[in-house]
CSV table of N, CA and C in Angstrom, one decimal:
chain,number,residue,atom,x,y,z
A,1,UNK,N,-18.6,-12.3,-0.3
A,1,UNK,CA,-17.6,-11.7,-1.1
A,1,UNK,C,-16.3,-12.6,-1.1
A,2,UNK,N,-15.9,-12.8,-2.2
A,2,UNK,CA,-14.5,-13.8,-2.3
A,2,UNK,C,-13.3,-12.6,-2.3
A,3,UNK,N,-12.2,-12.9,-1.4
A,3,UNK,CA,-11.0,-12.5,-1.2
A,3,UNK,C,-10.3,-12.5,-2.3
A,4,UNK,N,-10.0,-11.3,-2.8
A,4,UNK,CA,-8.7,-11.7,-4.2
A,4,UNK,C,-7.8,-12.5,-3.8
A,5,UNK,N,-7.1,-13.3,-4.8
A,5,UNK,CA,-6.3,-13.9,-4.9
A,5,UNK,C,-5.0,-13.4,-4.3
A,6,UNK,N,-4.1,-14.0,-3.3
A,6,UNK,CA,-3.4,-13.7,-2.7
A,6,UNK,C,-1.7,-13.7,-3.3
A,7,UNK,N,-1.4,-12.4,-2.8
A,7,UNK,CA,0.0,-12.1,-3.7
A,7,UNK,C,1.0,-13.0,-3.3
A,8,UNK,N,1.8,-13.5,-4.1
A,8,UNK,CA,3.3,-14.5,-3.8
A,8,UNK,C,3.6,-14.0,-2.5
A,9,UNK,N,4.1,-12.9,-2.3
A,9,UNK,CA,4.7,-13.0,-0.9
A,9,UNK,C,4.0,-13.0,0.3
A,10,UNK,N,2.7,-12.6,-0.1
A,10,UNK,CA,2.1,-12.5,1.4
A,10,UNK,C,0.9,-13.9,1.1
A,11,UNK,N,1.2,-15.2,0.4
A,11,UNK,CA,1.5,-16.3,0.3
A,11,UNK,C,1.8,-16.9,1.1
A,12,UNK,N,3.1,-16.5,0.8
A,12,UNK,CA,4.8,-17.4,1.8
A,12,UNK,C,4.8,-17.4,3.4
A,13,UNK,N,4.1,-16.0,3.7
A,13,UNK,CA,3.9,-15.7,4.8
A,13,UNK,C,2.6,-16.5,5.5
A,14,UNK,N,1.4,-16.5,4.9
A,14,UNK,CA,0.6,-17.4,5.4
A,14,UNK,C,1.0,-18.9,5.9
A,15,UNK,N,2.0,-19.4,4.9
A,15,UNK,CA,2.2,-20.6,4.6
A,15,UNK,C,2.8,-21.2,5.5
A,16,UNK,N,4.2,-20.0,6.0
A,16,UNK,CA,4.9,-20.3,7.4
A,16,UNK,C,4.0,-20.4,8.8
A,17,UNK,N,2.5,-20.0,9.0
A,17,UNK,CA,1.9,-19.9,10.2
A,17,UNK,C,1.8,-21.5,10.6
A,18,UNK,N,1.8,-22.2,11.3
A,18,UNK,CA,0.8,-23.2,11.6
A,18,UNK,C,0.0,-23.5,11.0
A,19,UNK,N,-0.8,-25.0,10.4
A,19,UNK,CA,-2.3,-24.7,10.0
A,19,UNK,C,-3.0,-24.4,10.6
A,20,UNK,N,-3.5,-24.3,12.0
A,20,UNK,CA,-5.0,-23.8,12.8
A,20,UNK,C,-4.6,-22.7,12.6
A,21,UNK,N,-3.1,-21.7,12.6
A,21,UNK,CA,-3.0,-20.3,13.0
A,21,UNK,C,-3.4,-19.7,11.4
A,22,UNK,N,-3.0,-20.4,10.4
A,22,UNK,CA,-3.1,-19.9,9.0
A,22,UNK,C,-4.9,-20.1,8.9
A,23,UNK,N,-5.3,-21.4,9.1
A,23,UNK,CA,-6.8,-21.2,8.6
A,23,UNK,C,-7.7,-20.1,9.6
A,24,UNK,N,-7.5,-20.0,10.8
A,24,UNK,CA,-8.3,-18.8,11.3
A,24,UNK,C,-7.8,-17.2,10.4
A,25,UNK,N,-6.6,-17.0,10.6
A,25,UNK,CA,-5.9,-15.9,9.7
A,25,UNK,C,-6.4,-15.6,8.4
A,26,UNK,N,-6.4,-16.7,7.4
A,26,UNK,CA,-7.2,-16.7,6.4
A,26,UNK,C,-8.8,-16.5,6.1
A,27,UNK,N,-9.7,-17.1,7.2
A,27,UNK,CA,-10.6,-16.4,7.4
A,27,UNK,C,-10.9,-14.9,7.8
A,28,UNK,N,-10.2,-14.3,9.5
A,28,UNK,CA,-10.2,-13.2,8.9
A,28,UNK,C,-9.3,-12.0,8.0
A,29,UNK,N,-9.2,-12.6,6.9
A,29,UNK,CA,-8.2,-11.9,5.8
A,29,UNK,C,-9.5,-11.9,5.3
A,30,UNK,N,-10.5,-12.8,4.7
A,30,UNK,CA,-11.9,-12.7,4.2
A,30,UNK,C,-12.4,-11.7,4.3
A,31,UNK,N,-12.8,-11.5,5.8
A,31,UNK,CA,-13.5,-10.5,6.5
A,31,UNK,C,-13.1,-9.8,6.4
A,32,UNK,N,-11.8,-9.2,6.4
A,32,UNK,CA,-11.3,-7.7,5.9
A,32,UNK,C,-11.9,-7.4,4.7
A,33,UNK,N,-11.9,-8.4,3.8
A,33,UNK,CA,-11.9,-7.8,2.4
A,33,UNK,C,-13.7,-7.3,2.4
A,34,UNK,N,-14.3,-8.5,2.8
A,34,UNK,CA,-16.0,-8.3,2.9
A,34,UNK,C,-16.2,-6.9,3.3
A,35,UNK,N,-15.7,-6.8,4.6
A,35,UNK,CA,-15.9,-5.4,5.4
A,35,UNK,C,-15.5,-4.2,4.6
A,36,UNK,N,-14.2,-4.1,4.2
A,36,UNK,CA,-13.9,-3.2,3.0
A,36,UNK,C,-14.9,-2.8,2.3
A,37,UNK,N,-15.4,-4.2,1.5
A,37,UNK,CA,-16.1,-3.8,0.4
A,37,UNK,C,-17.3,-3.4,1.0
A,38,UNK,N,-17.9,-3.6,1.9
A,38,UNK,CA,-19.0,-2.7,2.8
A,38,UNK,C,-19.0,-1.4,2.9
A,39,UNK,N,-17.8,-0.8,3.0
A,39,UNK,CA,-17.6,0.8,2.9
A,39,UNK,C,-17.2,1.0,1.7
A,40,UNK,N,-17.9,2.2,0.7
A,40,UNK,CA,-17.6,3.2,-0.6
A,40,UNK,C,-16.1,4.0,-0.3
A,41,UNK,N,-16.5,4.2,1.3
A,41,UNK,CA,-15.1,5.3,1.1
A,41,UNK,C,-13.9,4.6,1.4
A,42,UNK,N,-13.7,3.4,1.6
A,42,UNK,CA,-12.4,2.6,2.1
A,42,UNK,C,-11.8,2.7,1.0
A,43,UNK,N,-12.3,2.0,-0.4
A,43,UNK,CA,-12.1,2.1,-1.5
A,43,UNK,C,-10.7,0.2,-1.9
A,44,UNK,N,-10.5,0.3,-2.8
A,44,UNK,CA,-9.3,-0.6,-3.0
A,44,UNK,C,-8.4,-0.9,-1.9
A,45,UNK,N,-8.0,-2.4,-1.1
A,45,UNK,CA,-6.6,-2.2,0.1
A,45,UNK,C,-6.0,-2.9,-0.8
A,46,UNK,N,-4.9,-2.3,0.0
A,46,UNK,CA,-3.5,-2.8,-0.3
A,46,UNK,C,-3.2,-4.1,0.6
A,47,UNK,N,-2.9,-5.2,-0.2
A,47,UNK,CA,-2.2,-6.1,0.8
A,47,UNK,C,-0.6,-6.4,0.8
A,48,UNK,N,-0.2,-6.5,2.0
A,48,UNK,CA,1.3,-6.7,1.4
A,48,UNK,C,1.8,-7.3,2.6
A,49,UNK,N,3.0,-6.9,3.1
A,49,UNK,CA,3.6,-7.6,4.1
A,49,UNK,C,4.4,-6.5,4.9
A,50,UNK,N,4.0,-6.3,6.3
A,50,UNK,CA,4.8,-5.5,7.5
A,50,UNK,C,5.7,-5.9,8.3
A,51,UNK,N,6.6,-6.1,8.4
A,51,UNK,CA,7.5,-6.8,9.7
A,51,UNK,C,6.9,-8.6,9.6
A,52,UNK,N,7.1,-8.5,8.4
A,52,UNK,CA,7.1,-10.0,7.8
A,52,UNK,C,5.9,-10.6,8.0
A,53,UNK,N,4.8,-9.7,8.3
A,53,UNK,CA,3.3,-10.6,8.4
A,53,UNK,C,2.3,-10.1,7.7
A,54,UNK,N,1.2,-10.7,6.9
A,54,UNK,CA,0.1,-10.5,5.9
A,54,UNK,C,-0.6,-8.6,6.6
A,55,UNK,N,-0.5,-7.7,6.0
A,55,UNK,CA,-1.2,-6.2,6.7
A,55,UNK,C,-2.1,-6.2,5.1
A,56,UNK,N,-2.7,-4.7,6.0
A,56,UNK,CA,-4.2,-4.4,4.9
A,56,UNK,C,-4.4,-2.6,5.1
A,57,UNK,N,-4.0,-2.1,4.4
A,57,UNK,CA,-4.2,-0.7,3.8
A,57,UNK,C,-4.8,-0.2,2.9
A,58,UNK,N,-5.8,1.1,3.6
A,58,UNK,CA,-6.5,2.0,2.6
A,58,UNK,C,-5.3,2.7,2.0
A,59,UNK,N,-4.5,2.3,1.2
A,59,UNK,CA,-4.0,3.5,0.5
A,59,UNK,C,-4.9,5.1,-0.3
A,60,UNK,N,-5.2,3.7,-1.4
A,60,UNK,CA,-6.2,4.8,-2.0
A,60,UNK,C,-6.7,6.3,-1.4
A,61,UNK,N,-7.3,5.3,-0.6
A,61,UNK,CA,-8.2,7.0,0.1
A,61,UNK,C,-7.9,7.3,1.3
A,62,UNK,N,-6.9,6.4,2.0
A,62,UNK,CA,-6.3,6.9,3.5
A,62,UNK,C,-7.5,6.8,4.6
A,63,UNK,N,-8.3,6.0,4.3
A,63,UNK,CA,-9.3,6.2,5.2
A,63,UNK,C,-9.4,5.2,6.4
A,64,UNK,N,-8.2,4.6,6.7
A,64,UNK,CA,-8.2,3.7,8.1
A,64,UNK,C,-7.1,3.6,8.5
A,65,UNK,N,-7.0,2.9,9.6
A,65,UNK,CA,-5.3,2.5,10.1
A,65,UNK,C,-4.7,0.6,9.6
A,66,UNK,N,-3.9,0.9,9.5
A,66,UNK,CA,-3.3,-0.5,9.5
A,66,UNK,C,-3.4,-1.6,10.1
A,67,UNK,N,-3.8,-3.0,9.6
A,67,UNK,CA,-4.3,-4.0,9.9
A,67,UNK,C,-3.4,-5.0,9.6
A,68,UNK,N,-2.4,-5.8,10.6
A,68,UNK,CA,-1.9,-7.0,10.4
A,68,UNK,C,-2.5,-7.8,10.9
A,69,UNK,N,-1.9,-9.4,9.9
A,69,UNK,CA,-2.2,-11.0,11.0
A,69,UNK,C,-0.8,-11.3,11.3
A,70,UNK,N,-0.8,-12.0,11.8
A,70,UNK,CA,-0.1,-12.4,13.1
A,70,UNK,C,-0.9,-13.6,13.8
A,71,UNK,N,0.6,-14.1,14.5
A,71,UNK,CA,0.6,-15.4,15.3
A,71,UNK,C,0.6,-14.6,16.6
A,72,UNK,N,0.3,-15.1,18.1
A,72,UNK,CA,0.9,-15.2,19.3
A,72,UNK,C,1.9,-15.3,20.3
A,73,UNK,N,3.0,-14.7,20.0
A,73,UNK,CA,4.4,-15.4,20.8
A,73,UNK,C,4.0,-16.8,21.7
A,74,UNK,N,4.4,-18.3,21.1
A,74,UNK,CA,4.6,-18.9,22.4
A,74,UNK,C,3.0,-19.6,22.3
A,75,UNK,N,2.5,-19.3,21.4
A,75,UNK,CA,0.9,-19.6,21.5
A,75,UNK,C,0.5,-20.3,20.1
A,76,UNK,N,-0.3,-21.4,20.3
A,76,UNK,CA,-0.8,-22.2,19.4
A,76,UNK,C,-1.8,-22.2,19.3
A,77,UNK,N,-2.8,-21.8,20.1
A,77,UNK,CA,-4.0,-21.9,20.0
A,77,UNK,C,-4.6,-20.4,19.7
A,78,UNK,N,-3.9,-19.5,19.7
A,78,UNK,CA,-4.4,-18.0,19.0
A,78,UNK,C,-3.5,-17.6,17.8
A,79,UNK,N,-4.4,-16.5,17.4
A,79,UNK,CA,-3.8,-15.7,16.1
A,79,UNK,C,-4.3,-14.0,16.9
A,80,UNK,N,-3.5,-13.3,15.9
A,80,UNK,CA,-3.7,-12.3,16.3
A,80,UNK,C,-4.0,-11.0,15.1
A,81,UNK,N,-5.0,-10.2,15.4
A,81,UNK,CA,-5.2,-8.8,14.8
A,81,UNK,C,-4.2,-8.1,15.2
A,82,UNK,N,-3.5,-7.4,14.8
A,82,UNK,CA,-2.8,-6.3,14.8
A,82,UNK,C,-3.2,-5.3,14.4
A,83,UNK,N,-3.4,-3.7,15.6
A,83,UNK,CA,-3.4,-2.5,14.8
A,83,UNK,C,-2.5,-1.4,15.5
A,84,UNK,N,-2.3,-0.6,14.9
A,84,UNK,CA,-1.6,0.4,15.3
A,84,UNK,C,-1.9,0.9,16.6
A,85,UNK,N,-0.4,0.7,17.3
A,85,UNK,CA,-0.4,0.8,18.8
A,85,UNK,C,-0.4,2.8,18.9
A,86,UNK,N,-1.0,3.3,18.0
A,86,UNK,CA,-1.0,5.0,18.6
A,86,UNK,C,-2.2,5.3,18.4
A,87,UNK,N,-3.5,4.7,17.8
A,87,UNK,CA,-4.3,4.4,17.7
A,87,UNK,C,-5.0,4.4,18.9
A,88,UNK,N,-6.3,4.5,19.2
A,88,UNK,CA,-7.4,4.0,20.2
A,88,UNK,C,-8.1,3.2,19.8
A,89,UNK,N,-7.6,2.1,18.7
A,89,UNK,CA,-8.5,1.1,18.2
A,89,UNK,C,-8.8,-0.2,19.1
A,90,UNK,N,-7.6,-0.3,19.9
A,90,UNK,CA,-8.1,-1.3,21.1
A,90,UNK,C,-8.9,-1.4,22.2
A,91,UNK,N,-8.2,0.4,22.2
A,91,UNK,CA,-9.1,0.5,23.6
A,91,UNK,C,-10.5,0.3,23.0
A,92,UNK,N,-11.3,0.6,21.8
A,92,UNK,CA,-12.4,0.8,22.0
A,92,UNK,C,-12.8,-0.1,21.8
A,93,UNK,N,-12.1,-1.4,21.1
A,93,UNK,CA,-12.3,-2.9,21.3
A,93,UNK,C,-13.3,-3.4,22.4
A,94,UNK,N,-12.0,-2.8,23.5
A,94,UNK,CA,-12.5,-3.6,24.9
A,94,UNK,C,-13.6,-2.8,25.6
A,95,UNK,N,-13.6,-1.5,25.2
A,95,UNK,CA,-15.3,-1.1,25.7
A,95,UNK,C,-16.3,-1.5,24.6
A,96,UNK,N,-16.2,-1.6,23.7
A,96,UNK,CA,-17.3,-1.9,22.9
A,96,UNK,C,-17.7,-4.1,23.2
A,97,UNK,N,-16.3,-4.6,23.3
A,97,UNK,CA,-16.7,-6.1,23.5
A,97,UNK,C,-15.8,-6.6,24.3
A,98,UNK,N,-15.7,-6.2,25.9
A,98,UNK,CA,-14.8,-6.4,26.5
A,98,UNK,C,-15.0,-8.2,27.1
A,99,UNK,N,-15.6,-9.1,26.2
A,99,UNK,CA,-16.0,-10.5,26.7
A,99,UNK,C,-15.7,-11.2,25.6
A,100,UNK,N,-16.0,-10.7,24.2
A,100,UNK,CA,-15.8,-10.9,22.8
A,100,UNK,C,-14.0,-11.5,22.6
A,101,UNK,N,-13.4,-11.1,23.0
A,101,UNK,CA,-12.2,-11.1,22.2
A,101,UNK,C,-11.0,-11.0,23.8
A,102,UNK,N,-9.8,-11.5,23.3
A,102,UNK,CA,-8.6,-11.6,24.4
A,102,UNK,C,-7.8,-10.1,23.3
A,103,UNK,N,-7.6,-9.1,24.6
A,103,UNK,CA,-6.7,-8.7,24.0
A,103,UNK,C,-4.5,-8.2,24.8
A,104,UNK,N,-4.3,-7.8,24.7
A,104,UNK,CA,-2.5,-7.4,24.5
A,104,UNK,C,-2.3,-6.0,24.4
A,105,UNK,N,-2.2,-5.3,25.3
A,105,UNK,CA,-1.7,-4.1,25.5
A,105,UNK,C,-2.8,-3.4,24.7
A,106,UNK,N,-2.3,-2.4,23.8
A,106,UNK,CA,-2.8,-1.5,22.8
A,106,UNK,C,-2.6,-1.8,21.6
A,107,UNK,N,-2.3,-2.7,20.8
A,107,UNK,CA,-1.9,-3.3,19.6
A,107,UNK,C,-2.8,-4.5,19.2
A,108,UNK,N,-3.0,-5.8,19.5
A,108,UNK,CA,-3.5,-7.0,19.8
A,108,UNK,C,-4.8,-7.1,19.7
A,109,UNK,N,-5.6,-7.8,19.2
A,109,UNK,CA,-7.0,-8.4,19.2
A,109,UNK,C,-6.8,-10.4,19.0
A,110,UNK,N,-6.6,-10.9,20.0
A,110,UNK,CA,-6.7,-12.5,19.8
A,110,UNK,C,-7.9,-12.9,19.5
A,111,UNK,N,-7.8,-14.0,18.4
A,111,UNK,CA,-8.4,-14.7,18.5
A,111,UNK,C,-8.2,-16.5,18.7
A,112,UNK,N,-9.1,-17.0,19.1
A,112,UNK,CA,-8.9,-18.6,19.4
A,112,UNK,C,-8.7,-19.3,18.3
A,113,UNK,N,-8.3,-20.0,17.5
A,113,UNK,CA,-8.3,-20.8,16.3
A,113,UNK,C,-9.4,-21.9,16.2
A,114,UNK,N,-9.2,-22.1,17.3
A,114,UNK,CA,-10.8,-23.1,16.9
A,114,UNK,C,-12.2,-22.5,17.6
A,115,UNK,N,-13.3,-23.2,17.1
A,115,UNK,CA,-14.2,-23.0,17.4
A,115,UNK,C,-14.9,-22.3,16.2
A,116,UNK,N,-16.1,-21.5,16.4
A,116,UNK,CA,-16.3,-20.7,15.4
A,116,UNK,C,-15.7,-19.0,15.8
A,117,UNK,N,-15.6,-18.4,14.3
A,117,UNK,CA,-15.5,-16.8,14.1
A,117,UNK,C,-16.1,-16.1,15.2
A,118,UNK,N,-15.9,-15.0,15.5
A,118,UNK,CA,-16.8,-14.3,16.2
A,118,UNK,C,-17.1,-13.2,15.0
A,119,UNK,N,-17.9,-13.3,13.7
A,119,UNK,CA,-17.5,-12.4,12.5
A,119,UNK,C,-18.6,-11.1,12.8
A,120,UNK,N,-19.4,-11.2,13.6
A,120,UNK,CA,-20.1,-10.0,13.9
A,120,UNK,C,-19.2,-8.9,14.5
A,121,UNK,N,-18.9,-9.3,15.8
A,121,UNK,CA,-18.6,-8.0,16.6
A,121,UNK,C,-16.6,-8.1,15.8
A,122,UNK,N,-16.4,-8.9,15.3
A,122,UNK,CA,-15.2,-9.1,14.6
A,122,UNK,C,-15.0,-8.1,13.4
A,123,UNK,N,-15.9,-8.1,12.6
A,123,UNK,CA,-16.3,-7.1,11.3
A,123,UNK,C,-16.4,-5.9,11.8
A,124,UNK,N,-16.7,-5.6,13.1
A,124,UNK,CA,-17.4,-4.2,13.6
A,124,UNK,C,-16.1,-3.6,13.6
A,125,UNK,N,-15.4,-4.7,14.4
A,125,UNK,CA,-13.8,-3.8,14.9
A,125,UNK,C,-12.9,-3.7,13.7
A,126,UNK,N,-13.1,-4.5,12.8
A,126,UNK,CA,-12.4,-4.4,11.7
A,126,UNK,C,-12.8,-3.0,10.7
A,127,UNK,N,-14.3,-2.6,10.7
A,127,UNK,CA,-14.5,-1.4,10.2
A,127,UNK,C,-14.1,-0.3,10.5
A,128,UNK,N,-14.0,-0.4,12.8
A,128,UNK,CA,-13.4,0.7,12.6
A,128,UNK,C,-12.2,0.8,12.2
A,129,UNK,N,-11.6,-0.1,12.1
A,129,UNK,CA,-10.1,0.7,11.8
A,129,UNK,C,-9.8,0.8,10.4
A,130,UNK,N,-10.7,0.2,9.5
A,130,UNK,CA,-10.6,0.7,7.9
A,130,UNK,C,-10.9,2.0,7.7
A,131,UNK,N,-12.2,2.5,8.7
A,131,UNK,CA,-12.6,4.2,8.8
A,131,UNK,C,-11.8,5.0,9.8
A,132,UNK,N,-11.3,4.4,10.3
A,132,UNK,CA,-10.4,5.0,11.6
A,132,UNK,C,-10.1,6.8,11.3
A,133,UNK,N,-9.5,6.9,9.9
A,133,UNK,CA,-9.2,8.3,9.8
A,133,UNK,C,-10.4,9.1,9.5
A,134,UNK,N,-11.3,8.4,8.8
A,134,UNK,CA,-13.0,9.3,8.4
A,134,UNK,C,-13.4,9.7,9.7
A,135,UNK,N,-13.6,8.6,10.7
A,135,UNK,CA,-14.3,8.9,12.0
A,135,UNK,C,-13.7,10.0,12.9
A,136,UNK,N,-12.3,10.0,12.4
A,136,UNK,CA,-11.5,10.9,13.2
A,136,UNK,C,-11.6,12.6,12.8
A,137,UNK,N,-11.9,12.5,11.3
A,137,UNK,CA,-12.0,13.9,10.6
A,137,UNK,C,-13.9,14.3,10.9
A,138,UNK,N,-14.4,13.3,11.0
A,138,UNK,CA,-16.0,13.8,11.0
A,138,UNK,C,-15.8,14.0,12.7
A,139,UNK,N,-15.1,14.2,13.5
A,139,UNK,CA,-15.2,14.3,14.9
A,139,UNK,C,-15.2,15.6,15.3
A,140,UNK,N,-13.8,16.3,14.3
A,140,UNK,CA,-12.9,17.7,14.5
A,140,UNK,C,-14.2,18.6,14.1
């Protein structure tokens, strides 16, 4: 699946990363959208810009938590996932792939800029947090 075309401002924002940090980032901005389109009930995201970096919302149907890219404080050789720090989307990161991925408190998913994707267990974590609210209502 091809990534829609990306909006002027969350453009500008890619543009200021680094290249290694922008081409990993842009990759998974891909993967969001693939994975998306893999769930019926995610429906249309929103892309826009949160505290000045590329994010990804189910508005539509409200059916996940919020997904920024991001750079690394101080780091050139990572990029970073962003999800909502009130969330359990990290923790379950690190029990589900605690070898897969570097992560940062309760917020953070690193990735390395070079090498290849990790787009398997990468897409996995990305879906939960597009379903984050479904999985939470089919729990209660």
């Amino acid at each position: 699946m091809t990534a829609p075309p990306l909006p002027r401002e969350v453009k500008v924002a890619f543009d200021a990363y680094p290249a290694p940090i922008r081409r990993r980032l842009l990759q998974v901005r891909s993967l969001i959208f693939a994975t998306a389109k893999a769930h019926d009930a995610v429906g249309r995201l929103t892309e826009t810009l949160k505290w000045g970096e590329p994010a990804y919302l189910t508005e539509d149907t409200g059916s996940g938590s919020t997904i920024r890219l991001g750079r690394v404080k101080n780091s050139e050789a990572h990029a970073a996932v962003l999800f909502n720090c009130k969330t359990t989307l990290v923790e379950t990161f690190r029990e589900r792939f605690p070898d897969e991925f570097e992560y940062r408190q309760n917020r953070e998913l690193l990735l390395e800029v070079s090498g290849a994707l990790p787009k398997r267990p990468l897409a996995i974590c990305l879906s939960l947090a597009l379903t984050y609210h479904l999985d939470r209502k089919a729990k209660r």
